Coordinates of C-alpha atoms and ligand atoms in Angstrom, one line a residue:
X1 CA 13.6 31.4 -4.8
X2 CA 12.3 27.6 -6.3
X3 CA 11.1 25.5 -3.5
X4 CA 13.9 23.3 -4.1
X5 CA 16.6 26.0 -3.3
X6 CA 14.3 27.1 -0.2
X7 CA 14.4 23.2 0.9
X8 CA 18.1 23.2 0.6
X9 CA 18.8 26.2 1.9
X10 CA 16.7 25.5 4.9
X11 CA 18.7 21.4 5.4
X12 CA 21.5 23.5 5.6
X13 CA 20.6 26.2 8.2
X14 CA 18.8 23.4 10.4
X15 CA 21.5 20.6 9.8
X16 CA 24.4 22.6 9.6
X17 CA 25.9 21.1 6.3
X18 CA 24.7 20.0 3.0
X19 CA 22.6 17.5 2.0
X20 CA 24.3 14.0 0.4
X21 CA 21.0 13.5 -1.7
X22 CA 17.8 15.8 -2.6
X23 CA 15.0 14.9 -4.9
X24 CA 11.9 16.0 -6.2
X25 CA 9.1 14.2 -6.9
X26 CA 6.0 15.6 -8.7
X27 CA 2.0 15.5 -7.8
X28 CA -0.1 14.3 -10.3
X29 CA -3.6 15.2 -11.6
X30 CA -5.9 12.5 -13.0
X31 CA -7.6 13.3 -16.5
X32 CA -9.5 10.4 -16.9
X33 CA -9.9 6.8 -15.3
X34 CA -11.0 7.1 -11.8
X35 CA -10.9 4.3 -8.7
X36 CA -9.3 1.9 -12.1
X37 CA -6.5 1.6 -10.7
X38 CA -7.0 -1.1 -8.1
X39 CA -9.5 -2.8 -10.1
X40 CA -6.2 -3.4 -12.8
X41 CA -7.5 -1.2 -15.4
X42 CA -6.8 1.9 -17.4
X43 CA -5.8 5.4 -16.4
X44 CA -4.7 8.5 -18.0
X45 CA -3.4 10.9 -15.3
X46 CA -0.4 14.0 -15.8
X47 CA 2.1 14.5 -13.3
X48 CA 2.1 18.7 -12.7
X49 CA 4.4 21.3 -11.5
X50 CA 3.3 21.1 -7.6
X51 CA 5.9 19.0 -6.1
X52 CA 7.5 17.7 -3.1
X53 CA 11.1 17.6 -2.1
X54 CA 13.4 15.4 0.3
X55 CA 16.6 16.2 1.3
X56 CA 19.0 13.5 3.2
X57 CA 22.6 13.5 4.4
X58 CA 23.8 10.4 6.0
X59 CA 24.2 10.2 10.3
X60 CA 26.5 8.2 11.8
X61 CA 24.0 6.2 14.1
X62 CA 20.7 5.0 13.4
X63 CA 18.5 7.5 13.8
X64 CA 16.5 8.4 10.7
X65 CA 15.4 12.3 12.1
X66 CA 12.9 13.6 9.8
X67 CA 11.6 17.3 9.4
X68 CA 8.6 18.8 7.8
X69 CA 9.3 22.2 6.7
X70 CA 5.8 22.9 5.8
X71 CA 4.2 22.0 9.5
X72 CA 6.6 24.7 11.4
X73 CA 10.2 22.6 11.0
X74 CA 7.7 19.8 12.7
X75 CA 9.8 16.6 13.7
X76 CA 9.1 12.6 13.9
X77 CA 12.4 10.2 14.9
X78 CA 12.8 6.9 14.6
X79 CA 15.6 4.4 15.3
X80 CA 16.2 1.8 12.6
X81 CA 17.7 -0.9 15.1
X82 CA 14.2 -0.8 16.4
X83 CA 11.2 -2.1 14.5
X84 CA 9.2 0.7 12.6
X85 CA 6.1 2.2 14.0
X86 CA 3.8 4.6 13.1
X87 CA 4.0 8.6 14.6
X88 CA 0.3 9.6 15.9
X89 CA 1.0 12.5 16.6
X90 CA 3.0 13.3 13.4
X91 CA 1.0 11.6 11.0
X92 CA 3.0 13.0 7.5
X93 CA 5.6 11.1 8.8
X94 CA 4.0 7.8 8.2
X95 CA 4.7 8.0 4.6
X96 CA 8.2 8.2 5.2
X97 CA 8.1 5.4 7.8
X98 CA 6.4 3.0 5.3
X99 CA 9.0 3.3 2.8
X100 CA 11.6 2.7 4.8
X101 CA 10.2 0.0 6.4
X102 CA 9.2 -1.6 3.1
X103 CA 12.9 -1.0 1.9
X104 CA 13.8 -2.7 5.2
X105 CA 11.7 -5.6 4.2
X106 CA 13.1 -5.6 0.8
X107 CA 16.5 -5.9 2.2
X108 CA 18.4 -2.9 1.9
X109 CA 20.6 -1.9 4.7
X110 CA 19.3 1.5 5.7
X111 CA 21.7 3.8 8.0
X112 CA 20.9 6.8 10.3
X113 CA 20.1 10.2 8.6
X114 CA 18.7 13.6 8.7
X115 CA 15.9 14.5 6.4
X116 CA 14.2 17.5 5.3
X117 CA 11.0 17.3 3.5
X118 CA 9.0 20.4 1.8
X119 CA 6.3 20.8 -0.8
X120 CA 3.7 23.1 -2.3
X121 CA 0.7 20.4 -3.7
X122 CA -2.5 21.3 -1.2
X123 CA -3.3 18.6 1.2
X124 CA -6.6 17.0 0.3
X125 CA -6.5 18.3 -2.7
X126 CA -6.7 15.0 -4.7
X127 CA -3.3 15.8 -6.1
X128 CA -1.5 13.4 -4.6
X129 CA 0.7 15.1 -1.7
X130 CA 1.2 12.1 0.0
X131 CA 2.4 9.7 -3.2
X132 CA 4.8 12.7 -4.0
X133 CA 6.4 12.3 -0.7
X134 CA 6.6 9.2 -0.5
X135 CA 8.3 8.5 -3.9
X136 CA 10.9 10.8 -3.3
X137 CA 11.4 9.7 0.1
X138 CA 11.4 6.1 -1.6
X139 CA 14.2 7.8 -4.4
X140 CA 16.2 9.7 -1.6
X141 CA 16.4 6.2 0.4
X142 CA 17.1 4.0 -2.4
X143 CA 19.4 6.5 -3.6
X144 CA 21.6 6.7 -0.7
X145 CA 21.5 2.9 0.2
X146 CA 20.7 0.8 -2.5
X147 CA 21.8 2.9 -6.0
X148 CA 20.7 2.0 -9.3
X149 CA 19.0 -0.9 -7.8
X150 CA 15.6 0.0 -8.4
X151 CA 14.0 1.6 -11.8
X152 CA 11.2 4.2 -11.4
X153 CA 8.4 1.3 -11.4
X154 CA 9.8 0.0 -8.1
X155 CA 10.3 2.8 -6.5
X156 CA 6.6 3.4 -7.4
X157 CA 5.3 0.3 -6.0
X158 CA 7.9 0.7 -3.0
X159 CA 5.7 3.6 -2.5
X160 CA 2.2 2.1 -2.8
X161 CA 2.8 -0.6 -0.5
X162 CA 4.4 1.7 2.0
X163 CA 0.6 3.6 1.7
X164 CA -1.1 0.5 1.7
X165 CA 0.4 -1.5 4.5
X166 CA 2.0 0.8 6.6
X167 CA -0.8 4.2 6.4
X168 CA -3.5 1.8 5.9
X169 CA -4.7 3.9 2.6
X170 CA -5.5 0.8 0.2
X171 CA -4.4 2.6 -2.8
X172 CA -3.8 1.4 -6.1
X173 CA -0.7 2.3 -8.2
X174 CA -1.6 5.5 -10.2
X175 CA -0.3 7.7 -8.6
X176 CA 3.1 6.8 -7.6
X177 CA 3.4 5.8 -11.1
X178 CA 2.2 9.2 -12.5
X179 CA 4.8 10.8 -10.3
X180 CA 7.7 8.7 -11.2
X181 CA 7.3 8.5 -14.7
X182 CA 5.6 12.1 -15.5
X183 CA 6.5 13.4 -19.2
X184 CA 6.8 17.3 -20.1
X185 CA 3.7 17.6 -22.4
X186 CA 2.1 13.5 -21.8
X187 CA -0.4 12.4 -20.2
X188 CA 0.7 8.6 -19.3
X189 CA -1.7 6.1 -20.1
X190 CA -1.2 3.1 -17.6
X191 CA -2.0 0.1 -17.9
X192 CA -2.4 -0.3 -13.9
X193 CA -1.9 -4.9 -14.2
X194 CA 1.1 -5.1 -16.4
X195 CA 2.5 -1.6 -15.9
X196 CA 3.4 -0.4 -19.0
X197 CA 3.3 3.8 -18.8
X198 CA 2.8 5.2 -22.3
X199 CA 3.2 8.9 -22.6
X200 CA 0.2 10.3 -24.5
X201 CA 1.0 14.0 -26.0
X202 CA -1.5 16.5 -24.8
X203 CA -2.7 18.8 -27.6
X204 CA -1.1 21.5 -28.6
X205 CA -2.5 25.2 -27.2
X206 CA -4.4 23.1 -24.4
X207 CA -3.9 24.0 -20.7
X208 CA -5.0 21.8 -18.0
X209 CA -7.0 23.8 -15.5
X210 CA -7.3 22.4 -12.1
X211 CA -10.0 24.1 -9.5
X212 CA -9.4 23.1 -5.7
X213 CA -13.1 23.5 -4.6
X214 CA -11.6 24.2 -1.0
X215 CA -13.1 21.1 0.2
X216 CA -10.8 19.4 2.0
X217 CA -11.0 15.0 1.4
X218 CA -11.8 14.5 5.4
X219 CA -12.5 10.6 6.5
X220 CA -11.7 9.8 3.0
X221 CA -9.3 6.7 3.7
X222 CA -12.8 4.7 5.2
X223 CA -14.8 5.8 2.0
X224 CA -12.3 5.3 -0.2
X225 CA -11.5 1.1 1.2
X226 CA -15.2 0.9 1.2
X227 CA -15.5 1.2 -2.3
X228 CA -12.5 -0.9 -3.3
X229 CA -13.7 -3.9 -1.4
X230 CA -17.5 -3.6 -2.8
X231 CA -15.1 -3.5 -6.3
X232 CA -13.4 -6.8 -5.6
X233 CA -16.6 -8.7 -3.7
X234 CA -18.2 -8.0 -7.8
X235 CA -15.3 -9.7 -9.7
X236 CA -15.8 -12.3 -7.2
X237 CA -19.0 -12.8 -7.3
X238 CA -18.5 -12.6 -11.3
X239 CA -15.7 -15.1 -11.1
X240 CA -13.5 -12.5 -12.5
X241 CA -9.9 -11.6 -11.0
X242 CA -10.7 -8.1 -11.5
X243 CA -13.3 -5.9 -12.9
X244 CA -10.9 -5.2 -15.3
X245 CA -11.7 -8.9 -17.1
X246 CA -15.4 -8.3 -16.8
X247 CA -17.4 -7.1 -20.1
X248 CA -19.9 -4.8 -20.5
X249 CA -22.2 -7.4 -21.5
X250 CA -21.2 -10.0 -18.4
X251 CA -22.0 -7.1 -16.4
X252 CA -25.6 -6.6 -18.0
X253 CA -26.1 -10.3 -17.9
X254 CA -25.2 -10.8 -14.5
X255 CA -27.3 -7.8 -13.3
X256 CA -30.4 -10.0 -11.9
X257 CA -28.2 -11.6 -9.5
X258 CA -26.3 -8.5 -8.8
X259 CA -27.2 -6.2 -5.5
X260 CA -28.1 -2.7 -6.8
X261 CA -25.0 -0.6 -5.3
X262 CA -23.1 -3.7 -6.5
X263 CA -23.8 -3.3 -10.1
X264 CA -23.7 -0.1 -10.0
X265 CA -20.2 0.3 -8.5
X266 CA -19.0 -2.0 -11.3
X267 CA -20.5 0.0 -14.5
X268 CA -18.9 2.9 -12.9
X269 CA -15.4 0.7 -13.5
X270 CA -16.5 -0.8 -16.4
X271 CA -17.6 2.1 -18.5
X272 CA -14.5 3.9 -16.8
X273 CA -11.6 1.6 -18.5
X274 CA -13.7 2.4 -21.7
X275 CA -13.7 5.7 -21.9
X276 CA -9.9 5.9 -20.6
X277 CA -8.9 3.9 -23.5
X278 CA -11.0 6.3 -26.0
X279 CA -9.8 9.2 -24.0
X280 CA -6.3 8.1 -25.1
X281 CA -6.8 8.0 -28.7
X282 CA -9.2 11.2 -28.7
X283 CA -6.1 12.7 -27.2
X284 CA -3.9 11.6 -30.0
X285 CA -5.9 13.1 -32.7
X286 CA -6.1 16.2 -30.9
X287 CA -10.0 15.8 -30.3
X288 CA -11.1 18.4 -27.6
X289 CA -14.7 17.4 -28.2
X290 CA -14.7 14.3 -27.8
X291 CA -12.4 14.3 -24.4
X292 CA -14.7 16.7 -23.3
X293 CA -17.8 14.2 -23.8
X294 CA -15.9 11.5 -22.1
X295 CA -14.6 13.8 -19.0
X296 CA -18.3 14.9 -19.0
X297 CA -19.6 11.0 -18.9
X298 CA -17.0 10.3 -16.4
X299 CA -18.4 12.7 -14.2
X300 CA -21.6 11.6 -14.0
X301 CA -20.9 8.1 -13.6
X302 CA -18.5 8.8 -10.8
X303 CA -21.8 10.5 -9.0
X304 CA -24.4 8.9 -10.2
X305 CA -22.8 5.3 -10.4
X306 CA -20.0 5.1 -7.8
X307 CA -21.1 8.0 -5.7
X308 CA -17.9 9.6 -4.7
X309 CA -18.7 13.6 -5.8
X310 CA -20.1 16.3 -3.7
X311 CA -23.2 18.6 -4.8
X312 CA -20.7 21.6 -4.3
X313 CA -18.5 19.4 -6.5
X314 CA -20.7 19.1 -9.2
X315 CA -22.1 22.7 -9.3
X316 CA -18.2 23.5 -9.6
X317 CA -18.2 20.9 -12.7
X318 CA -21.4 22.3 -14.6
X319 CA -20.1 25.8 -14.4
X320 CA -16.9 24.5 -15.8
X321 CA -18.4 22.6 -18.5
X322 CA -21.0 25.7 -19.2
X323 CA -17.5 28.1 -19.7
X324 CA -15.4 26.0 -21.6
X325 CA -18.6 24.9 -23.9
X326 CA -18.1 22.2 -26.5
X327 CA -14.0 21.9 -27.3
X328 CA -12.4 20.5 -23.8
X329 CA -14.3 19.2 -21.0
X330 CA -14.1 19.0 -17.0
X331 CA -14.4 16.2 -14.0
X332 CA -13.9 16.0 -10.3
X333 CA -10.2 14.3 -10.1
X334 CA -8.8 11.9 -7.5
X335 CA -10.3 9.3 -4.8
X336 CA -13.6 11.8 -4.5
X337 CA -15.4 13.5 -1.9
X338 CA -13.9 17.0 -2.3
X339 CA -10.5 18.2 -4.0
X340 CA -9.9 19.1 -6.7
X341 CA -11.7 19.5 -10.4
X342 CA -9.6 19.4 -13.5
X343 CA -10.6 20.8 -17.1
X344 CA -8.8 20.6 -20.2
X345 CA -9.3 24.0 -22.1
X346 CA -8.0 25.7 -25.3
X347 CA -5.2 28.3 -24.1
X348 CA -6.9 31.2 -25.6
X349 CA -10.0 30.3 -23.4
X350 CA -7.8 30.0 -20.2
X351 CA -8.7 33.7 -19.1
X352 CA -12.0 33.8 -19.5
X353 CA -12.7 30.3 -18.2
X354 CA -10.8 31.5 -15.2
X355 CA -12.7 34.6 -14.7
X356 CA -16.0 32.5 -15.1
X357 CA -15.4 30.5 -12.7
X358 CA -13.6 33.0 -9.8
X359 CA -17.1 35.0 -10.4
X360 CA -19.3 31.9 -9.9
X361 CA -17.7 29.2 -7.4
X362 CA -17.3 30.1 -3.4
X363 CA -15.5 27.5 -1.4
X364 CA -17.2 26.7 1.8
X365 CA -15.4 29.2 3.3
X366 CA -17.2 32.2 1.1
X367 CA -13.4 32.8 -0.6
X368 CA -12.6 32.7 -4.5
X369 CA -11.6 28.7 -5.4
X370 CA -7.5 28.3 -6.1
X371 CA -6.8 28.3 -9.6
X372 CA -4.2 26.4 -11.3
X373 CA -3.4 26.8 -15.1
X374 CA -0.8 23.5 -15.5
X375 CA 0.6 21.6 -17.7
X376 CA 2.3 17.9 -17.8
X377 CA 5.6 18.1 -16.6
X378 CA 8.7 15.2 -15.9
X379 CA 8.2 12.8 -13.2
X380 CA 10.6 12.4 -10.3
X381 CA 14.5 13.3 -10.4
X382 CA 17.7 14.0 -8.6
X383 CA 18.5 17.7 -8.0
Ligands
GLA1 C1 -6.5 7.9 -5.0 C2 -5.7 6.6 -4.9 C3 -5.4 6.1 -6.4 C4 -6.7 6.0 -7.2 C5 -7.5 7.3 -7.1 C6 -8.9 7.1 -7.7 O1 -5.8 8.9 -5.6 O2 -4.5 6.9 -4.3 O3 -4.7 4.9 -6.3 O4 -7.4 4.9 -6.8 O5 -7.7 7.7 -5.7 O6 -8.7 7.0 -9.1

């Protein structure tokens, strides 16, 4: 049985009839073109198979009644004729709240419902669980109350505020975008200030591999705000409205007047938007080598320069890199401090890259490291 036919099965069982509305929405993984996002540059991510799924069926009150298949039929209620707070005590919830609160703000009339959400993506993972959910809670919503009133880029940034304002997560817009607008077979190369999503092909007879080192992102949110604000005090301080306006050069010119960590945090976003941009043409002429190189540089910059991998992390990486040798590469993915790894490799390598690393990587935990051999798959739908 698919998740989604458990999920439905399930809303009906609990809920007693069928759902008005189910969606799916995808997780994404990150090839190249990390903490760009909010600084308004480049980034090349995939959306994968690992999804989550929302099911809704209009009430006839207010109540919005929301329940988490995954955390034990877990549930978090909220009146709509009341303003919208946050659940302590069921934080996955809060995803859900933002978007209807930020739909609220937008002005569409919500009504009362019952919801059922499910997924497979790992939490703290770095493959975006959370945007997943709260794009197709964003869809579901939309769908039911305001349809054909928003295109998939709204919904997106429906989604990103709802994590920004509401969660308190200052994201940028990557990931909601990579799971609304996820191609079979593209990576999307975004241009994260204007928004234009182009899909990318992936080369044929590649898989992407992704590694979950079994480290699990904990106090990531205060890390992960840290660095975006020591992003935007640079491009201030360089008179730039983002680091995406600032040059190599400016950078190396400004450096003398620059605090170390400073500049350093920059380059990281700097040389980032580069490679992401060469990543996206080495993609479209099928050049393994050269992605590799990049995913490789990418990797070291984010920690040596922005300081957001693990050591575990980057032993994981080097014996990735050692396996897959010169033709595909391999780079912590996501906002940093544990998740997951991802690798492009040549499908007849898969195996043995896969045995390589299930021979040599222990997560904390002494087990063998979840593998995942994906691929790029469609971003968000109606079932
Ligand atoms: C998290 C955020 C994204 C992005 C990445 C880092 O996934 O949600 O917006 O900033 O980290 O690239």
């Amino acid at each position: 049985m698919t998740l989604a036919d458990r999920t439905l099965a399930r809303f009906a069982a609990i809920v007693g009839a069928a759902p008005d509305l189910a969606v799916r929405a995808p997780g994404r993984v990150n090839l190249i073109g990390e903490h760009t996002d909010y600084n308004d540059g480049f980034v090349l991510p995939a959306a994968i198979g690992l999804q989550s799924i929302v099911a809704v069926r209009r009430r006839p009150d207010s109540i919005v009644r929301v329940i988490a298949a995954d955390f034990g039929d877990a549930v978090s209620e909220f009146d709509l004729a009341k303003p919208i707070a946050r659940d302590a005590d069921q934080p996955w919830c809060n995803y859900i709240r933002g978007v209807a609160s930020v739909l609220q703000a937008e002005g569409v009339d919500l009504g009362g419902l019952d919801m059922l959400v499910a997924g497979d993506i790992p939490q703290g993972s770095g493959l975006s669980s959370s945007a997943s959910l709260s794009v197709a809670s964003g869809m579901a919503l939309g769908g039911l109350f305001a349809p054909g009133r928003f295109d998939a880029t709204q919904i997106a940034l429906i989604a990103q505020r709802a994590e920004c304002d509401f969660v308190g997560m200052r994201c940028g817009n990557m990931d909601q975008l990579a799971s609304a607008h996820g191609a079979d077979g593209h990576a999307l190369l975004i241009d994260c200030r204007n928004l234009d999503v182009r899909p990318v092909a992936l080369p044929a007879e590649t898989a992407i591999l992704i590694v979950h080192s079994g480290i699990s992102r904990g106090l990531v949110d205060g890390h992960y705000n840290e660095r975006r604000a020591q992003c935007e005090a640079v491009a201030r301080q360089l008179g730039a409205p983002a680091l995406r306006d600032v040059t190599g050069e400016q950078l190396e010119t400004a450096q003398p007047d620059l605090d170390l960590v400073a500049y350093r945090r920059a380059r990281h976003v700097v040389t980032e938007n580069a490679r992401t941009l060469a990543a996206a043409d080495a993609m479209t002429s099928g050049d393994l080598v050269a992605l590799g190189e990049l995913m490789a540089a990418s990797h070291a910059s984010m920690r040596d320069d922005f300081e957001i991998t693990l050591p575990a992390i980057d032993a994981l990486v080097a014996e990735l890199q050692t396996a897959i040798g010169q033709s595909g590469g391999a780079r912590m993915t996501g906002g940093g401090f544990g998740g997951a790894v991802v690798a492009l490799v040549e499908a007849d390598a898969v195996e043995a890259v896969v045995a390589h690393i299930e021979a040599r990587y222990r997560t904390p935990k002494g087990t063998k490291p979840l593998v995942m051999v994906e691929r790029a798959h469609d971003g968000a739908s109606f079932l």
